[in-house]
Amino acid sequence: MSKIWNASEYDLSRRRLIPCYDLFYSTAAELAARSIKVSSPAILDLGAGTGLLSEFVLNKIGPASLHLLDESPEMLAKAQQRLAEYNPQVFIQQMTEPLPSIKFHAVISSLAIHHLTDGDKRNLFRRIHKSLLPGGVFINAEQILGINEWQEQLFDDMHLNGARALGSDENEIRAAQERMKFDKCAMLSDQVSWLSEIGFKNTGTFFQHFRFAVYAGWKE
């Protein structure tokens, strides 16, 4: 779904459209730093976009063998510029296609997997588990579904009013609402449960600000 974004505007709009931007990304990066115990680890960023999450992670852990997967060549071109010092390997493909045949110390993702159906999410989680080395971690910084209509409306109000407070104009808000029509978000508790059912250990939620959450699981 990166195709519905303008790669040249993506980074600035993220700052305005995610009211908890710094804590959201830095929590994921902190989890990666606390989980990875080797130098130059192999990391896969799913739905990497312009490389925002990878930059947060690598600023924490230093050099890595970085692999970026996204269906948008334009987004990946921006990511390659941002992360040029790490010489990332890029994969232009959808997340429903086979993952790179490499074993990873960490698989990370941000605001991408919610574009998949629940069945495709669960299938992706299984494939991620298989692609991780023992002790490897999967970290997802994600947009989630409220548990009922009331909570979903609360999430919507807090998200969009927060974006307005950060400088989003009504054109940007309308564009965000149009993009969100393509979302297939799932409840946070369901996603964490799916990880546990697949075999991830110590699964849990490590950050939540209304519809934005960071959850993770580790391979035994």
mmCIF file with all atom_site columns, N, CA, C and O in Angstrom, residues 46 99 107 113 123-132 137-138 200 219:
data_model
loop_
_atom_site.group_PDB
_atom_site.id
_atom_site.type_symbol
_atom_site.label_atom_id
_atom_site.label_alt_id
_atom_site.label_comp_id
_atom_site.label_asym_id
_atom_site.label_entity_id
_atom_site.label_seq_id
_atom_site.pdbx_PDB_ins_code
_atom_site.Cartn_x
_atom_site.Cartn_y
_atom_site.Cartn_z
_atom_site.occupancy
_atom_site.B_iso_or_equiv
_atom_site.pdbx_formal_charge
_atom_site.auth_seq_id
_atom_site.auth_comp_id
_atom_site.auth_asym_id
_atom_site.auth_atom_id
_atom_site.pdbx_PDB_model_num
ATOM 1  N N  . LEU A 1 46  ? 9.972  -4.869  7.075  1.00 0.00 ? 46  LEU A N  1
ATOM 2  C CA . LEU A 1 46  ? 8.848  -5.188  6.196  1.00 0.00 ? 46  LEU A CA 1
ATOM 3  C C  . LEU A 1 46  ? 7.968  -3.958  5.987  1.00 0.00 ? 46  LEU A C  1
ATOM 4  O O  . LEU A 1 46  ? 7.552  -3.321  6.946  1.00 0.00 ? 46  LEU A O  1
ATOM 5  N N  . LEU A 1 99  ? 9.284  -14.382 1.773  1.00 0.00 ? 99  LEU A N  1
ATOM 6  C CA . LEU A 1 99  ? 10.295 -13.505 2.359  1.00 0.00 ? 99  LEU A CA 1
ATOM 7  C C  . LEU A 1 99  ? 11.682 -13.912 1.878  1.00 0.00 ? 99  LEU A C  1
ATOM 8  O O  . LEU A 1 99  ? 11.892 -15.041 1.436  1.00 0.00 ? 99  LEU A O  1
ATOM 9  N N  . VAL A 1 107 ? 13.174 -8.987  12.772 1.00 0.00 ? 107 VAL A N  1
ATOM 10 C CA . VAL A 1 107 ? 12.257 -8.545  11.719 1.00 0.00 ? 107 VAL A CA 1
ATOM 11 C C  . VAL A 1 107 ? 11.432 -7.420  12.325 1.00 0.00 ? 107 VAL A C  1
ATOM 12 O O  . VAL A 1 107 ? 10.834 -7.582  13.400 1.00 0.00 ? 107 VAL A O  1
ATOM 13 N N  . ILE A 1 113 ? 1.659  -3.693  8.081  1.00 0.00 ? 113 ILE A N  1
ATOM 14 C CA . ILE A 1 113 ? 0.973  -4.987  8.109  1.00 0.00 ? 113 ILE A CA 1
ATOM 15 C C  . ILE A 1 113 ? -0.538 -4.825  8.237  1.00 0.00 ? 113 ILE A C  1
ATOM 16 O O  . ILE A 1 113 ? -1.300 -5.713  7.832  1.00 0.00 ? 113 ILE A O  1
ATOM 17 N N  . ASN A 1 123 ? -0.574 -15.510 8.335  1.00 0.00 ? 123 ASN A N  1
ATOM 18 C CA . ASN A 1 123 ? 0.365  -16.223 7.475  1.00 0.00 ? 123 ASN A CA 1
ATOM 19 C C  . ASN A 1 123 ? 1.728  -15.546 7.478  1.00 0.00 ? 123 ASN A C  1
ATOM 20 O O  . ASN A 1 123 ? 2.770  -16.219 7.538  1.00 0.00 ? 123 ASN A O  1
ATOM 21 N N  . LEU A 1 124 ? 1.733  -14.227 7.446  1.00 0.00 ? 124 LEU A N  1
ATOM 22 C CA . LEU A 1 124 ? 3.002  -13.487 7.487  1.00 0.00 ? 124 LEU A CA 1
ATOM 23 C C  . LEU A 1 124 ? 3.711  -13.729 8.819  1.00 0.00 ? 124 LEU A C  1
ATOM 24 O O  . LEU A 1 124 ? 4.932  -13.938 8.845  1.00 0.00 ? 124 LEU A O  1
ATOM 25 N N  . PHE A 1 125 ? 2.976  -13.718 9.915  1.00 0.00 ? 125 PHE A N  1
ATOM 26 C CA . PHE A 1 125 ? 3.598  -13.958 11.217 1.00 0.00 ? 125 PHE A CA 1
ATOM 27 C C  . PHE A 1 125 ? 4.269  -15.336 11.260 1.00 0.00 ? 125 PHE A C  1
ATOM 28 O O  . PHE A 1 125 ? 5.352  -15.492 11.834 1.00 0.00 ? 125 PHE A O  1
ATOM 29 N N  . ARG A 1 126 ? 3.631  -16.344 10.670 1.00 0.00 ? 126 ARG A N  1
ATOM 30 C CA . ARG A 1 126 ? 4.241  -17.683 10.618 1.00 0.00 ? 126 ARG A CA 1
ATOM 31 C C  . ARG A 1 126 ? 5.545  -17.651 9.834  1.00 0.00 ? 126 ARG A C  1
ATOM 32 O O  . ARG A 1 126 ? 6.553  -18.249 10.234 1.00 0.00 ? 126 ARG A O  1
ATOM 33 N N  . ARG A 1 127 ? 5.530  -16.952 8.698  1.00 0.00 ? 127 ARG A N  1
ATOM 34 C CA . ARG A 1 127 ? 6.729  -16.894 7.859  1.00 0.00 ? 127 ARG A CA 1
ATOM 35 C C  . ARG A 1 127 ? 7.836  -16.088 8.538  1.00 0.00 ? 127 ARG A C  1
ATOM 36 O O  . ARG A 1 127 ? 9.022  -16.409 8.398  1.00 0.00 ? 127 ARG A O  1
ATOM 37 N N  . ILE A 1 128 ? 7.444  -15.051 9.288  1.00 0.00 ? 128 ILE A N  1
ATOM 38 C CA . ILE A 1 128 ? 8.437  -14.292 10.050 1.00 0.00 ? 128 ILE A CA 1
ATOM 39 C C  . ILE A 1 128 ? 9.094  -15.189 11.091 1.00 0.00 ? 128 ILE A C  1
ATOM 40 O O  . ILE A 1 128 ? 10.323 -15.182 11.250 1.00 0.00 ? 128 ILE A O  1
ATOM 41 N N  . HIS A 1 129 ? 8.285  -15.974 11.803 1.00 0.00 ? 129 HIS A N  1
ATOM 42 C CA . HIS A 1 129 ? 8.824  -16.867 12.835 1.00 0.00 ? 129 HIS A CA 1
ATOM 43 C C  . HIS A 1 129 ? 9.854  -17.817 12.236 1.00 0.00 ? 129 HIS A C  1
ATOM 44 O O  . HIS A 1 129 ? 10.927 -18.047 12.807 1.00 0.00 ? 129 HIS A O  1
ATOM 45 N N  . LYS A 1 130 ? 9.539  -18.358 11.067 1.00 0.00 ? 130 LYS A N  1
ATOM 46 C CA . LYS A 1 130 ? 10.463 -19.282 10.405 1.00 0.00 ? 130 LYS A CA 1
ATOM 47 C C  . LYS A 1 130 ? 11.739 -18.580 9.959  1.00 0.00 ? 130 LYS A C  1
ATOM 48 O O  . LYS A 1 130 ? 12.812 -19.194 9.909  1.00 0.00 ? 130 LYS A O  1
ATOM 49 N N  . SER A 1 131 ? 11.655 -17.302 9.639  1.00 0.00 ? 131 SER A N  1
ATOM 50 C CA . SER A 1 131 ? 12.815 -16.574 9.113  1.00 0.00 ? 131 SER A CA 1
ATOM 51 C C  . SER A 1 131 ? 13.753 -16.073 10.207 1.00 0.00 ? 131 SER A C  1
ATOM 52 O O  . SER A 1 131 ? 14.862 -15.620 9.914  1.00 0.00 ? 131 SER A O  1
ATOM 53 N N  . LEU A 1 132 ? 13.320 -16.149 11.465 1.00 0.00 ? 132 LEU A N  1
ATOM 54 C CA . LEU A 1 132 ? 14.143 -15.649 12.568 1.00 0.00 ? 132 LEU A CA 1
ATOM 55 C C  . LEU A 1 132 ? 15.121 -16.707 13.061 1.00 0.00 ? 132 LEU A C  1
ATOM 56 O O  . LEU A 1 132 ? 14.802 -17.900 13.119 1.00 0.00 ? 132 LEU A O  1
ATOM 57 N N  . VAL A 1 137 ? 13.882 -11.515 17.281 1.00 0.00 ? 137 VAL A N  1
ATOM 58 C CA . VAL A 1 137 ? 12.717 -10.761 17.715 1.00 0.00 ? 137 VAL A CA 1
ATOM 59 C C  . VAL A 1 137 ? 11.932 -10.230 16.511 1.00 0.00 ? 137 VAL A C  1
ATOM 60 O O  . VAL A 1 137 ? 12.517 -9.856  15.483 1.00 0.00 ? 137 VAL A O  1
ATOM 61 N N  . PHE A 1 138 ? 10.617 -10.223 16.646 1.00 0.00 ? 138 PHE A N  1
ATOM 62 C CA . PHE A 1 138 ? 9.736  -9.550  15.689 1.00 0.00 ? 138 PHE A CA 1
ATOM 63 C C  . PHE A 1 138 ? 9.081  -8.386  16.414 1.00 0.00 ? 138 PHE A C  1
ATOM 64 O O  . PHE A 1 138 ? 8.469  -8.554  17.470 1.00 0.00 ? 138 PHE A O  1
ATOM 65 N N  . PHE A 1 200 ? 5.763  -17.718 19.130 1.00 0.00 ? 200 PHE A N  1
ATOM 66 C CA . PHE A 1 200 ? 6.576  -16.648 19.700 1.00 0.00 ? 200 PHE A CA 1
ATOM 67 C C  . PHE A 1 200 ? 6.461  -16.679 21.225 1.00 0.00 ? 200 PHE A C  1
ATOM 68 O O  . PHE A 1 200 ? 5.403  -17.006 21.776 1.00 0.00 ? 200 PHE A O  1
ATOM 69 N N  . LYS A 1 219 ? 11.577 -15.462 19.254 1.00 0.00 ? 219 LYS A N  1
ATOM 70 C CA . LYS A 1 219 ? 11.687 -16.875 18.908 1.00 0.00 ? 219 LYS A CA 1
ATOM 71 C C  . LYS A 1 219 ? 12.539 -17.571 19.945 1.00 0.00 ? 219 LYS A C  1
ATOM 72 O O  . LYS A 1 219 ? 13.644 -17.123 20.261 1.00 0.00 ? 219 LYS A O  1
#
